[in-house]
Short mmCIF file of C-alpha atoms and ligand atoms in Angstrom, two decimals:
data_model
loop_
_atom_site.label_atom_id
_atom_site.label_comp_id
_atom_site.label_asym_id
_atom_site.label_seq_id
_atom_site.Cartn_x
_atom_site.Cartn_y
_atom_site.Cartn_z
CA MET A 1 12.78 6.04 6.76
CA GLU A 2 10.68 9.16 7.13
CA VAL A 3 8.12 8.76 9.93
CA ILE A 4 4.95 10.87 10.18
CA ILE A 5 2.74 10.39 13.24
CA ARG A 6 -0.80 11.74 13.51
CA ASP A 7 -3.50 11.57 16.19
CA ASN A 8 -6.02 9.50 14.25
CA PRO A 9 -6.55 7.38 11.11
CA GLU A 10 -8.52 10.17 9.44
CA ASP A 11 -5.56 12.56 9.50
CA CYS A 12 -3.25 9.79 8.27
CA ALA A 13 -5.59 9.07 5.34
CA GLN A 14 -5.62 12.78 4.47
CA ILE A 15 -1.83 12.87 4.27
CA VAL A 16 -1.64 9.81 2.02
CA ALA A 17 -4.44 11.16 -0.20
CA ASN A 18 -2.52 14.45 -0.49
CA VAL A 19 0.65 12.66 -1.53
CA VAL A 20 -1.25 10.62 -4.17
CA ALA A 21 -2.94 13.81 -5.41
CA ARG A 22 0.42 15.56 -5.78
CA TYR A 23 1.78 12.68 -7.88
CA LEU A 24 -1.28 12.83 -10.12
CA ASP A 25 -0.74 16.55 -10.51
CA ASN A 26 2.99 16.47 -11.12
CA LYS A 27 3.39 13.52 -13.47
CA ASP A 28 2.26 13.35 -17.11
CA LYS A 29 1.50 9.64 -16.86
CA PRO A 30 1.46 8.69 -13.18
CA VAL A 31 1.93 5.06 -12.25
CA LEU A 32 0.45 4.16 -8.87
CA GLY A 33 1.00 1.00 -6.86
CA LEU A 34 -2.16 0.26 -4.88
CA ALA A 35 -2.97 -1.81 -1.80
CA THR A 36 -6.10 -3.51 -0.45
CA GLY A 37 -7.22 -4.38 3.09
CA SER A 38 -8.99 -2.18 5.60
CA THR A 39 -6.14 0.32 5.99
CA PRO A 40 -6.39 2.22 2.67
CA GLU A 41 -10.20 2.46 2.62
CA ARG A 42 -10.39 5.93 4.20
CA MET A 43 -7.75 7.19 1.81
CA TYR A 44 -9.65 5.83 -1.21
CA LYS A 45 -12.78 7.66 0.00
CA LYS A 46 -10.81 10.90 0.06
CA LEU A 47 -9.46 10.31 -3.45
CA ILE A 48 -13.00 9.64 -4.71
CA GLU A 49 -14.18 12.94 -3.16
CA LEU A 50 -11.30 14.86 -4.75
CA ASN A 51 -11.97 13.23 -8.11
CA ARG A 52 -15.71 13.94 -7.95
CA ALA A 53 -14.99 17.55 -7.03
CA GLY A 54 -12.84 17.81 -10.18
CA ARG A 55 -9.67 18.55 -8.20
CA ILE A 56 -7.76 15.49 -9.41
CA SER A 57 -8.05 13.23 -12.43
CA PHE A 58 -6.97 9.64 -12.93
CA LYS A 59 -7.47 9.71 -16.71
CA LYS A 60 -3.76 9.36 -17.43
CA THR A 61 -2.98 7.11 -14.46
CA THR A 62 -1.93 3.48 -14.67
CA SER A 63 -2.28 1.38 -11.53
CA PHE A 64 -0.77 -1.87 -10.35
CA ASN A 65 -2.15 -3.70 -7.34
CA LEU A 66 0.18 -5.52 -5.01
CA ASP A 67 -1.54 -8.88 -4.83
CA GLU A 68 -4.50 -11.20 -5.37
CA TYR A 69 -5.72 -14.51 -4.01
CA VAL A 70 -5.24 -17.57 -6.21
CA GLY A 71 -8.44 -19.29 -7.26
CA LEU A 72 -11.08 -16.74 -6.22
CA PRO A 73 -13.16 -15.69 -9.23
CA PRO A 74 -12.73 -11.93 -9.95
CA ASP A 75 -16.37 -11.30 -9.00
CA HIS A 76 -16.01 -13.07 -5.63
CA PRO A 77 -16.73 -10.37 -3.04
CA GLN A 78 -13.42 -11.03 -1.24
CA SER A 79 -11.26 -10.98 -4.36
CA TYR A 80 -9.06 -7.92 -4.66
CA HIS A 81 -10.51 -7.36 -8.14
CA ALA A 82 -13.92 -6.90 -6.50
CA TYR A 83 -12.43 -4.83 -3.67
CA MET A 84 -10.76 -2.37 -6.04
CA LYS A 85 -13.89 -1.94 -8.15
CA GLU A 86 -16.05 -1.37 -5.09
CA LYS A 87 -13.66 0.84 -3.11
CA LEU A 88 -12.10 2.89 -5.89
CA PHE A 89 -12.22 2.10 -9.61
CA ASP A 90 -16.01 2.27 -10.06
CA HIS A 91 -16.05 5.77 -8.55
CA ILE A 92 -13.17 7.54 -10.32
CA ASP A 93 -12.29 8.41 -13.90
CA ILE A 94 -9.44 5.90 -14.32
CA PRO A 95 -9.73 4.03 -17.65
CA PHE A 96 -10.46 0.46 -16.61
CA GLY A 97 -7.86 -0.82 -19.12
CA ASN A 98 -5.17 1.09 -17.20
CA THR A 99 -5.76 -0.88 -14.01
CA ASN A 100 -3.70 -3.98 -13.32
CA ILE A 101 -4.28 -6.65 -10.68
CA PRO A 102 -2.55 -10.03 -10.77
CA ASP A 103 -4.83 -12.70 -12.26
CA GLY A 104 -5.16 -15.39 -9.61
CA ASN A 105 -7.13 -17.53 -12.06
CA ALA A 106 -4.60 -17.50 -14.89
CA ALA A 107 -4.18 -20.88 -16.57
CA ASP A 108 -0.42 -20.48 -16.14
CA LEU A 109 0.21 -18.66 -12.86
CA ARG A 110 3.98 -18.55 -13.30
CA GLU A 111 3.64 -16.92 -16.70
CA GLU A 112 1.13 -14.44 -15.20
CA CYS A 113 3.77 -13.40 -12.62
CA LEU A 114 6.42 -12.86 -15.32
CA GLN A 115 3.98 -10.87 -17.44
CA TYR A 116 2.98 -8.71 -14.45
CA GLU A 117 6.61 -7.74 -13.90
CA LYS A 118 6.94 -7.01 -17.63
CA ARG A 119 3.87 -4.77 -17.62
CA ILE A 120 5.28 -2.76 -14.70
CA ARG A 121 8.61 -2.38 -16.51
CA GLU A 122 6.89 -1.30 -19.73
CA THR A 123 5.22 1.65 -17.99
CA GLY A 124 8.62 2.85 -16.82
CA GLY A 125 8.08 1.69 -13.22
CA ILE A 126 5.89 2.66 -10.30
CA ASP A 127 6.09 6.29 -9.13
CA LEU A 128 4.30 5.91 -5.81
CA GLN A 129 3.65 2.58 -4.10
CA VAL A 130 1.01 2.69 -1.37
CA LEU A 131 1.42 -0.11 1.20
CA GLY A 132 -0.24 -1.48 4.31
CA ILE A 133 1.52 -3.75 6.79
CA GLY A 134 0.33 -7.07 8.18
CA SER A 135 0.46 -7.71 11.92
CA ASN A 136 3.33 -10.13 11.11
CA GLY A 137 5.24 -7.46 9.19
CA HIS A 138 4.28 -8.56 5.70
CA ILE A 139 3.97 -6.09 2.82
CA GLY A 140 1.92 -7.15 -0.15
CA PHE A 141 1.63 -10.84 0.70
CA ASN A 142 5.35 -11.22 1.32
CA GLU A 143 5.32 -13.27 4.47
CA PRO A 144 8.16 -13.55 7.03
CA ILE A 145 11.26 -15.53 6.02
CA GLY A 146 10.64 -14.99 2.28
CA SER A 147 13.42 -13.51 0.16
CA LEU A 148 14.01 -9.77 0.57
CA SER A 149 14.75 -9.51 -3.16
CA SER A 150 11.77 -11.53 -4.42
CA ARG A 151 9.86 -10.68 -7.60
CA THR A 152 6.16 -11.12 -8.37
CA TRP A 153 5.42 -14.76 -7.61
CA ILE A 154 3.03 -17.31 -6.09
CA LYS A 155 3.26 -17.45 -2.30
CA ILE A 156 1.67 -19.43 0.53
CA LEU A 157 0.04 -17.46 3.32
CA THR A 158 1.10 -18.05 6.92
CA ARG A 159 -1.45 -19.29 9.42
CA ASN A 160 -1.20 -15.89 11.12
CA THR A 161 -2.38 -14.14 7.93
CA LEU A 162 -5.10 -16.74 7.33
CA ARG A 163 -6.36 -15.95 10.84
CA ASP A 164 -6.12 -12.17 10.29
CA ASN A 165 -8.02 -12.36 6.99
CA ALA A 166 -10.64 -14.86 8.18
CA ARG A 167 -12.76 -11.87 9.27
CA PHE A 168 -13.52 -11.19 5.60
CA PHE A 169 -14.66 -14.78 4.94
CA GLU A 170 -17.16 -17.16 6.51
CA ASP A 171 -14.35 -18.85 8.40
CA GLU A 172 -10.60 -19.42 8.22
CA SER A 173 -10.93 -22.51 6.05
CA GLN A 174 -12.43 -20.34 3.28
CA VAL A 175 -9.36 -18.08 3.01
CA PRO A 176 -7.30 -19.13 -0.01
CA ARG A 177 -3.85 -20.32 1.00
CA HIS A 178 -2.13 -19.25 -2.20
CA VAL A 179 -1.68 -15.75 -3.56
CA ILE A 180 0.18 -13.87 -6.25
CA THR A 181 2.10 -10.93 -4.84
CA MET A 182 4.60 -8.40 -6.09
CA GLY A 183 7.91 -9.31 -4.49
CA ILE A 184 9.92 -7.23 -2.05
CA GLY A 185 12.37 -6.58 -4.89
CA THR A 186 9.51 -5.34 -7.08
CA ILE A 187 8.19 -3.05 -4.33
CA LEU A 188 11.64 -1.59 -3.60
CA GLU A 189 11.94 -0.43 -7.22
CA ALA A 190 9.09 2.08 -6.83
CA GLU A 191 10.30 5.70 -6.75
CA HIS A 192 8.53 6.37 -3.46
CA CYS A 193 7.08 3.84 -1.00
CA LEU A 194 4.42 5.11 1.35
CA ILE A 195 3.29 2.75 4.09
CA LEU A 196 0.20 3.47 6.14
CA ALA A 197 -0.53 1.77 9.47
CA CYS A 198 -3.18 2.45 12.09
CA GLY A 199 -4.17 0.73 15.33
CA HIS A 200 -2.50 -0.99 18.30
CA HIS A 201 -2.56 -4.35 16.53
CA LYS A 202 0.04 -3.00 14.08
CA SER A 203 2.37 -1.50 16.69
CA GLU A 204 4.79 -4.44 17.04
CA ALA A 205 5.16 -4.84 13.28
CA VAL A 206 5.63 -1.07 12.89
CA GLN A 207 8.33 -0.96 15.57
CA ALA A 208 10.16 -3.88 13.94
CA MET A 209 9.87 -2.29 10.48
CA ILE A 210 11.28 1.10 11.49
CA GLU A 211 13.58 0.48 14.44
CA GLY A 212 14.38 -3.22 14.24
CA PRO A 213 17.13 -4.89 12.24
CA ILE A 214 16.62 -5.49 8.53
CA THR A 215 15.47 -9.08 8.54
CA SER A 216 13.20 -11.38 6.56
CA GLN A 217 11.44 -12.04 9.87
CA CYS A 218 9.85 -8.62 9.30
CA PRO A 219 9.64 -8.23 5.50
CA ALA A 220 8.61 -4.55 5.84
CA SER A 221 12.02 -3.82 7.40
CA ALA A 222 13.43 -4.09 3.84
CA LEU A 223 11.99 -0.59 3.36
CA GLN A 224 14.95 0.67 5.43
CA PHE A 225 16.97 0.07 2.25
CA HIS A 226 14.68 2.23 0.16
CA LYS A 227 15.88 5.65 -0.89
CA ARG A 228 12.48 7.21 -0.26
CA ALA A 229 10.19 5.41 2.18
CA THR A 230 7.59 7.23 4.26
CA ALA A 231 5.62 5.65 7.11
CA VAL A 232 2.36 7.41 8.02
CA LEU A 233 1.16 6.17 11.41
CA ASP A 234 -1.54 6.97 13.89
CA VAL A 235 -0.50 7.26 17.55
CA ASP A 236 -1.71 3.74 18.30
CA ALA A 237 0.39 2.11 15.58
CA ALA A 238 3.34 4.29 16.68
CA CYS A 239 3.00 3.57 20.41
CA LEU A 240 6.01 1.21 20.66
CA LEU A 241 8.44 3.41 18.74
CA ARG A 242 11.39 4.41 20.89
CA LEU A 243 12.40 7.45 18.84
CA LYS A 244 9.02 9.19 18.57
CA GLU A 245 10.43 12.51 19.79
CA HIS A 246 13.10 12.36 17.13
CA TYR A 247 10.54 11.74 14.36
CA ARG A 248 8.48 14.70 15.55
CA TRP A 249 11.60 16.89 15.70
CA VAL A 250 12.54 15.95 12.14
CA GLU A 251 9.04 16.71 10.89
CA GLU A 252 8.90 20.05 12.72
CA ASN A 253 12.11 21.03 10.99
CA HIS A 254 11.09 19.99 7.51
CA LEU A 255 11.56 22.64 4.86
CA ASP A 256 8.31 23.90 3.34
CA TRP A 257 8.55 21.65 0.29
CA GLN A 258 9.08 18.61 2.50
CA ARG A 259 6.00 19.23 4.61
CA TYR A 260 2.78 17.26 4.48
CA ASP A 261 0.58 19.52 6.57
CA LEU A 262 0.76 22.80 4.68
CA PRO A 263 -2.69 23.79 3.53
CA ASN A 264 -2.88 22.92 -0.13
CA ARG A 265 -5.56 22.75 -2.72
CA PHE A 266 -6.19 19.07 -2.07
CA GLU A 267 -7.21 19.60 1.57
CA LYS A 268 -10.91 19.84 2.21
P1 LIG B 301 -5.26 -4.50 6.78
O1 LIG B 301 -4.17 -5.43 6.09
O2 LIG B 301 -5.18 -3.17 6.10
O3 LIG B 301 -6.57 -5.15 6.51
O4 LIG B 301 -4.91 -4.41 8.21
C1 LIG B 301 -2.91 -4.91 5.80
C2 LIG B 301 -2.03 -6.01 5.25
O5 LIG B 301 -2.22 -7.18 5.63
O6 LIG B 301 -1.13 -5.71 4.45
#
């Protein structure tokens, strides 16, 4: 896994926004995998600025979100449908019909999962999958001990995740227990997986993902199998990594085309 460490969340968000911008620039019909939660918010703000400034366009982009709660109406403020509209879609030029989020209110949830996989396949697959990581090592809503080759399906959240996400609801009992999430197998099929993590509270999960064994106890560790996975971390999320000096050394010796910090037209 490629590991990029920066001093603060702002610089991390800039790197991820740059990578997204490059995909939009380089692909005729980019397909983005998108994440929710607090982690990507800064990055979405940067993409909105770039789009408003006319430096990138989402007109030909198709997007697939990782997950959605089961049973929350799409206009519920904590649904990921509402999140994506508020944080990104309402502010950029992506055609609304090109955006895909699992329907947690589908009459037949199992059929919805199969259709979601089919829609991803029909676009030719995801070019860049943006991910966050849960404090328990989940990606999407793939909780520990689930299959490392799972496909989009209905999952039950762990009590740890219910506690983590309670901050967005009135209390923990309001957090839906069921979700639809892309599976680990679905995520691993993206051309490039880019996982962003910031803050001390992510440091144990980050250490397990990058330097621990590949195990369903830390679903994000499955990214070690991926041919192109990049972790973008702030110093707090990276604080438990044992090989920090090695990651810095590798980055310092990147060839120009591999580098993330060269001034480019997407930087402010
Ligand atoms: P967070 O969630 O960005 O709100 O920390 C990440 C996740 O649970 O995947």
